[in-house]
């Protein structure tokens, strides 16, 4: 038993050696250091670049801690259940099969990943379980809290729900003896994520960990640790290739801001130099289910995603920023962007703009784009169409102002006329065509008004956007027969969430300058603003 005590003490002081020698796991040097810091600190924060194996390392730490400290209860919490369950999946599918010794398999009694409960039980009474970070999780108790992708969780949930899990520390029986009273343990908190915006509460928390780590009181039982590891260390350790990074930068959806935060592991300052802040936009992302046109997902009839009938005093606005050449044509910042707004009456004369669908179209002929616009107009039963009327927009307008045949359905769409510009309305082939088109004639003054009006709409909270792409999986899984959908259908369902994420990145990444009381908005080099333009047109018409 003396040998057991010595060996246990040695491995508790050197968890990276335990992972290698007892569990037979091969860890990179940086993983050994982070694992050591996780075990050393009662409060630890790990900021990691995408693809660095963050979930894998957390899984290693969980099994090491559970084996070396019998009776440990670890809660893994995340904004979405699927994200939290990834840790258990790593243990089940990566650690156990790849371990070079049989001991990890022998230590674990069972692993359950189900719809109601997900947990791992150890023979020594240690336990790892999953909790979704919301108000319904108040009943859980643990000795250690691991909050994965913590930046996506509301701070109030962390402070009032998750941290309250830590009611009592691990209490082995030897603590009943007075001579061991000094060995009482502290509960632990670990936060893991990529970096985010400086205006977000997660940046303040990271800074507090940094300050506390530097100014640590040696007399205190509470210790802090924080590390941020960018993509270069992933390349150095062979977890990521340099060619993959280059390919990411060449993708049409590449965002300098996202790369800065998620790969370079740096916090983005959105407080200075921009019209739109993450804080203003994030509070508007409330729509759980977009509405999908029948031509996108014809097999789905669930009322949560089916386009509903209009209600009294409702207006529906389709907006399009025109571009015909996409990334494959060498125009990386050109795409036709489409937004659908269901304007719903609120209190009094107030309206809320619900952007229930969005998509981007690249590399398309003018006649095909006109048909697609007209198809979406009919599918969503829109009242108005806001469209860029300069440059490439005018030929598209001419096509919309005459009969169009949809080759997909054979349907004939009648002409639409312009309601805000008599000169353009005169080009319509029919004098009785519905006056539904708002021709957006860009000018310095008009563009400035659009930009400021959109900022005010965000600040007043009269806009609602779909929730984040990160959250959509848990929401979509509630649809009947979701697990039977093809990968293409699942991708189609996720597109509005993805494009809304890209919209947010566009808005925050815009710069502006003011001259003669006119605001000029510009995208950064290589970035886009097609989504911004379309949204600002839509908001302008909604305001009118």
Short mmCIF file of C-alpha atoms in Angstrom, two decimals:
data_model
loop_
_atom_site.label_atom_id
_atom_site.label_comp_id
_atom_site.label_asym_id
_atom_site.label_seq_id
_atom_site.Cartn_x
_atom_site.Cartn_y
_atom_site.Cartn_z
CA UNK A 1 0.00 0.00 0.00
CA UNK A 2 2.99 2.32 0.49
CA UNK A 3 3.88 1.67 -3.12
CA UNK A 4 0.30 2.49 -4.18
CA UNK A 5 0.42 5.72 -2.16
CA UNK A 6 3.77 6.76 -3.65
CA UNK A 7 2.72 5.91 -7.19
CA UNK A 8 -0.65 7.68 -6.82
CA UNK A 9 1.05 10.80 -5.44
CA UNK A 10 3.60 10.72 -8.26
CA UNK A 11 0.91 10.47 -10.94
CA UNK A 12 -1.29 13.11 -9.32
CA UNK A 13 1.68 15.47 -9.53
CA UNK A 14 2.42 14.34 -13.11
CA UNK A 15 -0.89 13.63 -14.92
CA UNK A 16 0.84 13.77 -18.31
CA UNK A 17 3.01 10.82 -17.28
CA UNK A 18 -0.05 8.93 -16.06
CA UNK A 19 -1.69 9.40 -19.46
CA UNK A 20 1.39 8.05 -21.21
CA UNK A 21 2.48 5.24 -18.85
CA UNK A 22 -0.78 3.89 -17.41
CA UNK A 23 -3.27 4.69 -20.17
CA UNK A 24 -0.83 4.31 -23.05
CA UNK A 25 -1.87 7.57 -24.73
CA UNK A 26 0.55 9.48 -26.94
CA UNK A 27 0.36 13.22 -26.27
CA UNK A 28 2.07 16.12 -28.02
CA UNK A 29 4.34 18.32 -25.91
CA UNK A 30 1.85 21.19 -25.73
CA UNK A 31 -0.90 18.75 -24.73
CA UNK A 32 1.24 17.48 -21.86
CA UNK A 33 1.76 21.05 -20.63
CA UNK A 34 -1.93 21.98 -20.89
CA UNK A 35 -2.94 18.74 -19.15
CA UNK A 36 -0.51 19.53 -16.32
CA UNK A 37 -1.91 23.08 -15.99
CA UNK A 38 -5.51 21.82 -15.99
CA UNK A 39 -4.70 19.52 -13.09
CA UNK A 40 -2.70 22.14 -11.21
CA UNK A 41 -5.20 25.04 -11.37
CA UNK A 42 -8.52 25.16 -9.56
CA UNK A 43 -9.64 27.67 -12.22
CA UNK A 44 -8.32 27.17 -15.73
CA UNK A 45 -9.10 28.60 -19.18
CA UNK A 46 -7.97 27.03 -22.44
CA UNK A 47 -8.32 29.17 -25.58
CA UNK A 48 -7.58 27.02 -28.60
CA UNK A 49 -7.45 27.40 -32.36
CA UNK A 50 -9.91 25.32 -34.35
CA UNK A 51 -8.68 21.84 -35.14
CA UNK A 52 -6.24 21.74 -32.22
CA UNK A 53 -7.90 18.77 -30.53
CA UNK A 54 -9.42 20.70 -27.63
CA UNK A 55 -12.19 18.15 -27.05
CA UNK A 56 -9.70 15.28 -27.20
CA UNK A 57 -7.49 16.87 -24.55
CA UNK A 58 -10.45 17.62 -22.27
CA UNK A 59 -11.48 13.96 -22.62
CA UNK A 60 -7.97 12.86 -21.58
CA UNK A 61 -8.06 15.17 -18.57
CA UNK A 62 -11.48 13.86 -17.50
CA UNK A 63 -10.44 10.19 -17.46
CA UNK A 64 -7.12 10.96 -15.78
CA UNK A 65 -8.82 12.95 -13.06
CA UNK A 66 -11.58 10.38 -12.52
CA UNK A 67 -9.09 7.49 -12.16
CA UNK A 68 -6.59 9.29 -9.93
CA UNK A 69 -9.24 10.85 -7.68
CA UNK A 70 -11.92 8.22 -6.89
CA UNK A 71 -15.40 9.61 -6.34
CA UNK A 72 -14.83 12.62 -8.61
CA UNK A 73 -17.98 13.94 -10.30
CA UNK A 74 -17.35 15.99 -13.46
CA UNK A 75 -20.05 17.95 -15.28
CA UNK A 76 -19.42 18.83 -18.92
CA UNK A 77 -21.73 21.70 -19.87
CA UNK A 78 -22.22 23.47 -23.16
CA UNK A 79 -24.76 25.63 -24.95
CA UNK A 80 -25.81 22.59 -26.98
CA UNK A 81 -26.07 19.03 -25.76
CA UNK A 82 -24.27 17.71 -28.84
CA UNK A 83 -21.19 19.84 -28.10
CA UNK A 84 -20.97 18.51 -24.54
CA UNK A 85 -21.48 14.91 -25.67
CA UNK A 86 -18.46 15.18 -27.96
CA UNK A 87 -16.22 14.69 -24.90
CA UNK A 88 -17.88 11.37 -24.06
CA UNK A 89 -17.70 10.36 -27.73
CA UNK A 90 -13.95 11.10 -27.69
CA UNK A 91 -13.53 8.79 -24.69
CA UNK A 92 -15.60 6.05 -26.27
CA UNK A 93 -14.41 6.27 -29.88
CA UNK A 94 -10.87 7.69 -29.61
CA UNK A 95 -9.27 7.13 -26.22
CA UNK A 96 -10.38 3.57 -25.46
CA UNK A 97 -9.65 2.10 -28.93
CA UNK A 98 -6.32 3.93 -29.31
CA UNK A 99 -4.95 3.40 -25.78
CA UNK A 100 -1.90 1.10 -25.86
CA UNK A 101 -2.84 -0.51 -22.54
CA UNK A 102 -6.11 -2.20 -21.49
CA UNK A 103 -6.41 -0.24 -18.26
CA UNK A 104 -8.69 2.57 -19.43
CA UNK A 105 -11.26 0.08 -20.70
CA UNK A 106 -11.03 -1.76 -17.38
CA UNK A 107 -11.47 1.42 -15.31
CA UNK A 108 -14.74 2.44 -17.01
CA UNK A 109 -17.89 0.63 -15.96
CA UNK A 110 -20.13 1.97 -18.75
CA UNK A 111 -20.60 4.85 -21.16
CA UNK A 112 -24.12 5.92 -22.12
CA UNK A 113 -24.88 8.54 -24.79
CA UNK A 114 -28.65 8.84 -25.07
CA UNK A 115 -31.41 11.33 -25.68
CA UNK A 116 -32.16 11.77 -21.97
CA UNK A 117 -28.91 10.95 -20.16
CA UNK A 118 -25.29 10.89 -21.26
CA UNK A 119 -22.58 9.83 -18.81
CA UNK A 120 -19.53 7.68 -18.11
CA UNK A 121 -19.37 5.63 -14.89
CA UNK A 122 -16.08 4.40 -13.41
CA UNK A 123 -15.64 1.37 -11.15
CA UNK A 124 -14.11 3.61 -8.46
CA UNK A 125 -17.41 5.64 -8.27
CA UNK A 126 -16.11 8.56 -10.31
CA UNK A 127 -18.57 9.90 -12.87
CA UNK A 128 -18.65 12.19 -15.91
CA UNK A 129 -22.02 13.51 -17.05
CA UNK A 130 -23.36 15.95 -19.63
CA UNK A 131 -25.62 18.97 -18.96
CA UNK A 132 -27.08 21.52 -21.34
CA UNK A 133 -26.36 25.06 -20.20
CA UNK A 134 -29.89 26.32 -19.56
CA UNK A 135 -32.39 26.98 -16.76
CA UNK A 136 -33.56 23.35 -16.73
CA UNK A 137 -30.25 22.06 -15.39
CA UNK A 138 -30.41 23.48 -11.88
CA UNK A 139 -30.65 20.09 -10.12
CA UNK A 140 -27.19 18.77 -11.06
CA UNK A 141 -24.27 18.52 -8.59
CA UNK A 142 -20.55 18.04 -9.28
CA UNK A 143 -17.02 18.59 -7.93
CA UNK A 144 -15.73 19.91 -11.23
CA UNK A 145 -17.34 22.01 -13.96
CA UNK A 146 -16.02 21.95 -17.53
CA UNK A 147 -17.74 24.51 -19.72
CA UNK A 148 -16.98 23.80 -23.38
CA UNK A 149 -17.37 26.64 -25.90
CA UNK A 150 -18.20 28.81 -22.91
CA UNK A 151 -18.38 31.98 -25.00
CA UNK A 152 -21.67 30.70 -26.44
CA UNK A 153 -23.28 30.35 -23.00
CA UNK A 154 -25.11 33.24 -21.31
CA UNK A 155 -23.10 34.64 -18.40
CA UNK A 156 -26.20 34.57 -16.20
CA UNK A 157 -26.54 30.80 -16.83
CA UNK A 158 -22.91 30.24 -15.84
CA UNK A 159 -23.20 32.32 -12.66
CA UNK A 160 -26.66 31.26 -11.46
CA UNK A 161 -26.94 27.69 -12.77
CA UNK A 162 -23.65 26.02 -13.73
CA UNK A 163 -21.42 27.29 -10.95
CA UNK A 164 -24.07 26.32 -8.41
CA UNK A 165 -23.44 22.69 -9.34
CA UNK A 166 -20.27 22.93 -7.26
CA UNK A 167 -21.86 22.65 -3.82
CA UNK A 168 -19.47 20.27 -2.04
CA UNK A 169 -15.88 19.24 -2.90
CA UNK A 170 -14.76 15.64 -3.25
CA UNK A 171 -14.62 14.19 0.26
CA UNK A 172 -12.62 10.95 0.66
CA UNK A 173 -13.02 9.20 4.01
CA UNK A 174 -9.50 9.98 5.23
CA UNK A 175 -10.53 13.63 5.63
CA UNK A 176 -12.50 12.54 8.69
CA UNK A 177 -9.18 12.14 10.49
CA UNK A 178 -7.80 15.38 11.99
CA UNK A 179 -4.27 14.75 10.71
CA UNK A 180 -5.54 14.92 7.11
CA UNK A 181 -7.76 18.00 7.47
CA UNK A 182 -5.21 20.11 5.56
CA UNK A 183 -5.76 17.95 2.44
CA UNK A 184 -9.32 19.12 1.80
CA UNK A 185 -9.83 19.81 -1.91
CA UNK A 186 -11.32 22.76 -3.77
CA UNK A 187 -13.99 22.43 -6.44
CA UNK A 188 -12.69 23.20 -9.92
CA UNK A 189 -13.79 25.14 -12.99
CA UNK A 190 -12.41 24.76 -16.52
CA UNK A 191 -13.49 26.96 -19.43
CA UNK A 192 -12.55 26.11 -23.02
CA UNK A 193 -13.29 27.93 -26.27
CA UNK A 194 -11.83 29.82 -29.18
CA UNK A 195 -11.45 33.58 -28.80
CA UNK A 196 -14.32 35.98 -29.51
CA UNK A 197 -15.16 39.70 -29.42
CA UNK A 198 -13.68 42.07 -26.87
CA UNK A 199 -17.12 43.53 -26.21
CA UNK A 200 -18.33 40.10 -25.01
CA UNK A 201 -18.29 39.08 -21.35
CA UNK A 202 -15.95 36.16 -22.15
CA UNK A 203 -13.10 38.64 -22.83
CA UNK A 204 -13.49 40.16 -19.36
CA UNK A 205 -13.44 36.69 -17.83
CA UNK A 206 -10.27 35.82 -19.75
CA UNK A 207 -8.61 39.03 -18.59
CA UNK A 208 -9.57 38.33 -14.97
CA UNK A 209 -7.99 34.86 -15.22
CA UNK A 210 -4.85 36.43 -16.64
CA UNK A 211 -4.59 39.03 -13.87
CA UNK A 212 -5.31 36.46 -11.14
CA UNK A 213 -2.69 34.12 -12.56
CA UNK A 214 -0.04 36.85 -12.41
CA UNK A 215 -1.05 38.13 -8.96
CA UNK A 216 -1.62 34.77 -7.33
CA UNK A 217 -1.65 34.65 -3.54
CA UNK A 218 0.56 31.74 -2.50
CA UNK A 219 -1.47 31.37 0.70
CA UNK A 220 -4.71 30.82 -1.20
CA UNK A 221 -6.00 27.36 -2.13
CA UNK A 222 -7.49 28.82 -5.30
CA UNK A 223 -5.17 29.06 -8.30
CA UNK A 224 -5.72 30.40 -11.81
CA UNK A 225 -4.28 29.42 -15.15
CA UNK A 226 -4.90 30.49 -18.73
CA UNK A 227 -3.30 29.72 -22.09
CA UNK A 228 -4.12 30.64 -25.69
CA UNK A 229 -2.62 28.51 -28.45
CA UNK A 230 -2.94 29.60 -32.12
CA UNK A 231 -2.91 27.53 -35.30
CA UNK A 232 0.88 27.66 -35.67
CA UNK A 233 1.32 25.17 -32.83
CA UNK A 234 -1.16 22.84 -34.56
CA UNK A 235 0.99 22.97 -37.71
CA UNK A 236 4.19 22.44 -35.71
CA UNK A 237 2.75 19.33 -34.05
CA UNK A 238 1.35 17.88 -37.27
CA UNK A 239 -2.32 18.36 -36.33
CA UNK A 240 -2.91 20.80 -39.19
CA UNK A 241 -1.21 21.34 -42.55
CA UNK A 242 -0.01 24.65 -43.91
CA UNK A 243 -1.78 23.90 -47.21
CA UNK A 244 -5.08 23.55 -45.31
CA UNK A 245 -4.64 27.05 -43.87
CA UNK A 246 -3.93 28.44 -47.34
CA UNK A 247 -7.01 26.67 -48.71
CA UNK A 248 -9.15 28.19 -45.94
CA UNK A 249 -7.94 31.67 -46.89
CA UNK A 250 -8.93 31.08 -50.52
CA UNK A 251 -12.48 29.94 -49.75
CA UNK A 252 -15.34 32.19 -50.80
CA UNK A 253 -16.60 32.27 -47.21
CA UNK A 254 -13.21 33.29 -45.75
CA UNK A 255 -13.50 35.97 -43.10
CA UNK A 256 -10.44 37.78 -41.80
CA UNK A 257 -12.25 38.44 -38.54
CA UNK A 258 -13.25 34.81 -37.98
CA UNK A 259 -9.73 33.64 -38.83
CA UNK A 260 -8.27 36.17 -36.40
CA UNK A 261 -10.43 34.87 -33.54
CA UNK A 262 -10.76 31.17 -34.31
CA UNK A 263 -7.35 30.35 -35.77
CA UNK A 264 -4.96 33.05 -34.53
CA UNK A 265 -6.53 32.85 -31.06
CA UNK A 266 -6.84 36.62 -30.67
CA UNK A 267 -9.73 38.74 -29.40
CA UNK A 268 -11.36 41.01 -31.97
CA UNK A 269 -12.03 44.59 -30.95
CA UNK A 270 -15.46 45.57 -32.31
CA UNK A 271 -15.81 48.63 -30.11
CA UNK A 272 -13.81 51.05 -32.27
CA UNK A 273 -14.04 51.88 -35.95
CA UNK A 274 -17.30 50.07 -36.76
CA UNK A 275 -20.98 50.95 -37.01
CA UNK A 276 -22.18 47.57 -35.79
CA UNK A 277 -21.17 45.68 -32.67
CA UNK A 278 -21.44 42.01 -31.80
CA UNK A 279 -23.40 42.94 -28.68
CA UNK A 280 -26.13 44.73 -30.68
CA UNK A 281 -26.41 41.95 -33.26
CA UNK A 282 -26.22 38.98 -30.88
CA UNK A 283 -29.29 40.05 -28.92
CA UNK A 284 -31.39 39.92 -32.12
CA UNK A 285 -30.55 36.29 -32.97
CA UNK A 286 -33.74 34.71 -31.67
CA UNK A 287 -35.38 32.89 -34.60
CA UNK A 288 -35.02 29.15 -33.96
CA UNK A 289 -36.55 27.94 -37.20
CA UNK A 290 -36.26 29.79 -40.52
CA UNK A 291 -39.00 29.25 -43.09
CA UNK A 292 -37.89 27.27 -46.11
CA UNK A 293 -39.24 27.53 -49.68
CA UNK A 294 -40.79 24.27 -50.97
CA UNK A 295 -38.21 24.08 -53.75
CA UNK A 296 -35.43 23.80 -51.13
CA UNK A 297 -36.84 21.06 -48.88
CA UNK A 298 -39.93 19.63 -50.58
CA UNK A 299 -40.07 16.58 -48.29
CA UNK A 300 -40.59 18.61 -45.11
CA UNK A 301 -44.04 19.67 -43.97
CA UNK A 302 -43.42 20.49 -40.30
CA UNK A 303 -45.30 23.67 -39.39
CA UNK A 304 -42.24 25.08 -37.61
CA UNK A 305 -40.41 25.51 -40.93
CA UNK A 306 -43.32 25.65 -43.40
CA UNK A 307 -44.16 29.13 -44.74
CA UNK A 308 -47.30 30.22 -42.87
CA UNK A 309 -50.28 32.16 -44.12
CA UNK A 310 -50.22 35.90 -43.75
CA UNK A 311 -51.82 37.58 -40.76
CA UNK A 312 -53.55 40.95 -40.64
CA UNK A 313 -51.23 43.95 -41.10
CA UNK A 314 -48.28 41.74 -42.01
CA UNK A 315 -45.88 42.76 -44.79
CA UNK A 316 -43.36 40.54 -46.52
CA UNK A 317 -40.27 42.02 -48.14
CA UNK A 318 -37.72 40.29 -50.34
CA UNK A 319 -34.42 42.11 -50.88
CA UNK A 320 -31.57 41.32 -53.28
CA UNK A 321 -28.13 42.80 -53.74
CA UNK A 322 -27.13 41.92 -57.31
CA UNK A 323 -23.95 40.18 -58.43
CA UNK A 324 -23.53 37.65 -61.23
CA UNK A 325 -19.88 36.62 -60.87
CA UNK A 326 -18.82 34.63 -57.80
CA UNK A 327 -15.53 33.43 -56.40
CA UNK A 328 -14.82 31.04 -59.25
CA UNK A 329 -14.78 33.97 -61.62
CA UNK A 330 -12.07 35.73 -59.66
CA UNK A 331 -14.50 38.11 -57.94
CA UNK A 332 -14.09 36.96 -54.35
CA UNK A 333 -16.25 39.70 -52.92
CA UNK A 334 -19.18 39.40 -55.33
CA UNK A 335 -22.35 37.41 -54.73
CA UNK A 336 -26.08 37.98 -55.05
CA UNK A 337 -27.49 38.08 -51.52
CA UNK A 338 -31.17 37.49 -50.77
CA UNK A 339 -33.13 38.18 -47.53
CA UNK A 340 -36.79 37.55 -46.74
CA UNK A 341 -38.41 39.71 -44.06
CA UNK A 342 -41.77 38.90 -42.46
CA UNK A 343 -42.74 42.24 -40.88
CA UNK A 344 -45.09 41.51 -38.00
CA UNK A 345 -47.13 44.12 -36.11
CA UNK A 346 -46.16 44.59 -32.47
CA UNK A 347 -47.57 47.14 -30.02
CA UNK A 348 -49.19 50.25 -31.47
CA UNK A 349 -47.68 51.21 -34.80
CA UNK A 350 -44.46 49.35 -34.03
CA UNK A 351 -43.31 46.50 -36.31
CA UNK A 352 -40.71 43.77 -35.86
CA UNK A 353 -38.69 42.63 -38.88
CA UNK A 354 -38.23 38.86 -38.82
CA UNK A 355 -35.57 37.77 -41.31
CA UNK A 356 -36.86 34.25 -41.78
CA UNK A 357 -34.70 33.19 -44.72
CA UNK A 358 -31.45 34.14 -46.44
CA UNK A 359 -29.21 32.70 -49.11
CA UNK A 360 -26.34 33.74 -51.38
CA UNK A 361 -26.13 32.91 -55.07
CA UNK A 362 -22.85 32.85 -57.00
CA UNK A 363 -21.89 32.31 -60.65
CA UNK A 364 -25.37 32.72 -62.13
CA UNK A 365 -26.70 34.09 -65.43
CA UNK A 366 -28.90 37.17 -65.35
CA UNK A 367 -32.00 35.34 -66.64
CA UNK A 368 -31.54 32.49 -64.14
CA UNK A 369 -31.14 34.93 -61.26
CA UNK A 370 -34.29 36.80 -62.30
CA UNK A 371 -36.26 33.52 -62.30
CA UNK A 372 -34.87 32.59 -58.88
CA UNK A 373 -35.84 35.98 -57.44
CA UNK A 374 -39.32 35.71 -58.90
CA UNK A 375 -39.68 32.14 -57.58
CA UNK A 376 -38.74 33.22 -54.03
CA UNK A 377 -41.11 36.19 -54.30
CA UNK A 378 -44.02 33.83 -55.02
CA UNK A 379 -42.99 31.10 -52.59
CA UNK A 380 -42.85 33.51 -49.67
CA UNK A 381 -45.95 35.44 -50.85
CA UNK A 382 -44.02 38.70 -50.72
CA UNK A 383 -45.54 42.17 -51.01
CA UNK A 384 -42.41 44.07 -52.00
CA UNK A 385 -39.07 43.45 -53.68
CA UNK A 386 -36.14 45.73 -52.79
CA UNK A 387 -33.44 45.43 -55.43
CA UNK A 388 -30.26 47.24 -56.45
CA UNK A 389 -31.19 49.24 -59.57
CA UNK A 390 -27.76 50.42 -60.63
CA UNK A 391 -25.18 48.61 -62.76
CA UNK A 392 -26.08 44.93 -63.13
CA UNK A 393 -29.37 45.51 -61.33
CA UNK A 394 -31.11 47.30 -64.19
CA UNK A 395 -31.06 44.34 -66.65
CA UNK A 396 -32.44 42.13 -63.86
CA UNK A 397 -35.20 44.69 -63.27
CA UNK A 398 -36.10 44.64 -66.96
CA UNK A 399 -36.46 40.85 -66.79
CA UNK A 400 -38.64 41.08 -63.68
CA UNK A 401 -40.93 43.59 -65.40
CA UNK A 402 -42.08 41.07 -68.00
CA UNK A 403 -43.38 37.48 -68.01
CA UNK A 404 -40.90 34.86 -66.81
CA UNK A 405 -41.18 31.09 -67.21
CA UNK A 406 -39.81 28.95 -64.39
CA UNK A 407 -38.03 25.98 -66.02
CA UNK A 408 -38.22 24.04 -62.74
CA UNK A 409 -42.01 24.14 -62.41
CA UNK A 410 -43.24 25.44 -65.78
CA UNK A 411 -45.05 28.25 -63.93
CA UNK A 412 -45.40 31.64 -65.65
CA UNK A 413 -44.66 34.60 -63.39
CA UNK A 414 -46.36 37.83 -64.39
CA UNK A 415 -44.50 41.14 -64.55
CA UNK A 416 -43.90 43.36 -61.51
CA UNK A 417 -43.74 47.14 -61.72
CA UNK A 418 -41.78 49.71 -59.73
CA UNK A 419 -43.50 51.69 -56.96
CA UNK A 420 -40.87 54.31 -56.06
CA UNK A 421 -39.36 55.41 -59.37
CA UNK A 422 -41.60 56.52 -62.31
CA UNK A 423 -38.76 56.29 -64.85
CA UNK A 424 -38.14 52.64 -64.04
CA UNK A 425 -41.88 51.91 -63.79
CA UNK A 426 -42.23 53.21 -67.37
CA UNK A 427 -40.00 50.33 -68.54
CA UNK A 428 -42.55 47.73 -67.39
CA UNK A 429 -44.34 45.96 -70.24
CA UNK A 430 -47.66 45.95 -68.34
CA UNK A 431 -49.48 49.02 -67.07
CA UNK A 432 -51.56 46.87 -64.70
CA UNK A 433 -48.64 44.98 -63.15
CA UNK A 434 -48.52 45.10 -59.30
CA UNK A 435 -46.31 47.94 -58.07
CA UNK A 436 -44.10 45.81 -55.86
CA UNK A 437 -40.51 46.73 -56.78
CA UNK A 438 -38.48 49.21 -54.73
CA UNK A 439 -35.60 50.28 -56.97
CA UNK A 440 -32.59 51.07 -54.76
CA UNK A 441 -30.74 53.92 -56.50
CA UNK A 442 -27.55 54.12 -54.50
CA UNK A 443 -26.09 57.54 -53.72
CA UNK A 444 -23.83 58.82 -50.95
CA UNK A 445 -26.80 60.24 -49.03
CA UNK A 446 -29.02 57.19 -49.59
CA UNK A 447 -26.28 54.73 -48.60
CA UNK A 448 -25.59 56.75 -45.46
CA UNK A 449 -29.28 56.71 -44.52
CA UNK A 450 -29.43 52.93 -45.05
CA UNK A 451 -26.37 52.33 -42.87
CA UNK A 452 -27.53 54.51 -39.97
CA UNK A 453 -31.10 53.22 -40.16
CA UNK A 454 -29.89 49.63 -39.92
CA UNK A 455 -27.72 50.44 -36.90
CA UNK A 456 -30.68 52.07 -35.19
CA UNK A 457 -32.90 49.05 -35.94
CA UNK A 458 -30.37 46.77 -34.23
CA UNK A 459 -30.10 49.04 -31.22
CA UNK A 460 -33.88 49.40 -30.86
CA UNK A 461 -34.35 45.63 -31.11
CA UNK A 462 -36.85 45.78 -34.00
CA UNK A 463 -34.91 43.12 -35.93
CA UNK A 464 -34.88 39.36 -35.37
CA UNK A 465 -32.37 37.04 -37.04
CA UNK A 466 -31.89 33.24 -36.96
CA UNK A 467 -29.87 31.75 -34.12
CA UNK A 468 -26.22 30.84 -34.68
CA UNK A 469 -24.98 27.99 -36.85
CA UNK A 470 -23.38 26.55 -33.71
CA UNK A 471 -26.80 26.21 -32.06
CA UNK A 472 -28.84 25.02 -35.05
CA UNK A 473 -28.02 21.29 -34.85
CA UNK A 474 -29.83 20.81 -31.53
CA UNK A 475 -32.85 22.73 -32.85
CA UNK A 476 -33.07 20.91 -36.18
CA UNK A 477 -32.77 17.52 -34.50
CA UNK A 478 -36.24 18.11 -33.04
CA UNK A 479 -37.77 17.91 -36.54
CA UNK A 480 -39.50 14.56 -37.26
CA UNK A 481 -37.28 12.02 -39.08
CA UNK A 482 -34.29 14.38 -39.01
CA UNK A 483 -31.92 11.42 -38.64
CA UNK A 484 -33.26 10.05 -41.94
CA UNK A 485 -32.47 13.17 -43.97
CA UNK A 486 -29.72 13.00 -46.57
CA UNK A 487 -26.53 15.05 -46.04
CA UNK A 488 -27.67 17.39 -48.83
CA UNK A 489 -31.05 18.02 -47.12
CA UNK A 490 -29.36 18.66 -43.77
CA UNK A 491 -26.99 21.09 -45.45
CA UNK A 492 -29.93 22.94 -47.06
CA UNK A 493 -31.57 23.26 -43.64
CA UNK A 494 -28.42 24.76 -42.14
CA UNK A 495 -27.76 27.31 -44.90
CA UNK A 496 -29.81 30.21 -43.43
CA UNK A 497 -28.00 29.86 -40.09
CA UNK A 498 -24.60 29.79 -41.78
CA UNK A 499 -25.32 32.85 -43.93
CA UNK A 500 -26.58 34.76 -40.89
CA UNK A 501 -23.27 34.02 -39.14
CA UNK A 502 -21.48 35.36 -42.22
CA UNK A 503 -23.77 38.40 -42.19
CA UNK A 504 -22.76 39.14 -38.60
CA UNK A 505 -19.09 38.86 -39.52
CA UNK A 506 -19.64 41.22 -42.45
CA UNK A 507 -21.41 43.82 -40.33
CA UNK A 508 -18.81 43.82 -37.56
CA UNK A 509 -15.95 43.87 -40.06
CA UNK A 510 -17.19 46.97 -41.91
CA UNK A 511 -15.35 50.25 -41.49
CA UNK A 512 -16.74 53.71 -42.08
CA UNK A 513 -15.80 57.35 -42.40
CA UNK A 514 -17.93 60.47 -42.01
CA UNK A 515 -17.62 63.46 -44.33
CA UNK A 516 -20.08 66.34 -44.62
CA UNK A 517 -22.51 64.48 -42.33
CA UNK A 518 -22.57 61.53 -44.72
CA UNK A 519 -21.44 58.08 -43.60
CA UNK A 520 -19.50 55.98 -46.10
CA UNK A 521 -19.36 52.26 -45.29
CA UNK A 522 -16.51 50.14 -46.66
CA UNK A 523 -15.54 46.49 -46.43
CA UNK A 524 -12.01 45.52 -45.49
CA UNK A 525 -9.66 44.29 -48.22
CA UNK A 526 -10.83 40.93 -49.57
CA UNK A 527 -14.02 40.99 -47.49
CA UNK A 528 -17.63 41.27 -48.64
CA UNK A 529 -20.60 43.49 -47.98
CA UNK A 530 -23.27 41.94 -50.24
CA UNK A 531 -25.24 40.58 -47.27
CA UNK A 532 -25.01 43.93 -45.53
CA UNK A 533 -26.26 45.75 -48.64
CA UNK A 534 -29.24 43.44 -49.09
CA UNK A 535 -30.18 43.65 -45.41
CA UNK A 536 -29.88 47.44 -45.38
CA UNK A 537 -32.18 47.68 -48.45
CA UNK A 538 -34.72 45.45 -46.75
CA UNK A 539 -34.58 47.46 -43.55
CA UNK A 540 -34.96 50.72 -45.51
CA UNK A 541 -38.16 49.50 -47.19
CA UNK A 542 -39.45 48.17 -43.87
CA UNK A 543 -38.90 51.59 -42.31
CA UNK A 544 -40.64 53.34 -45.20
#
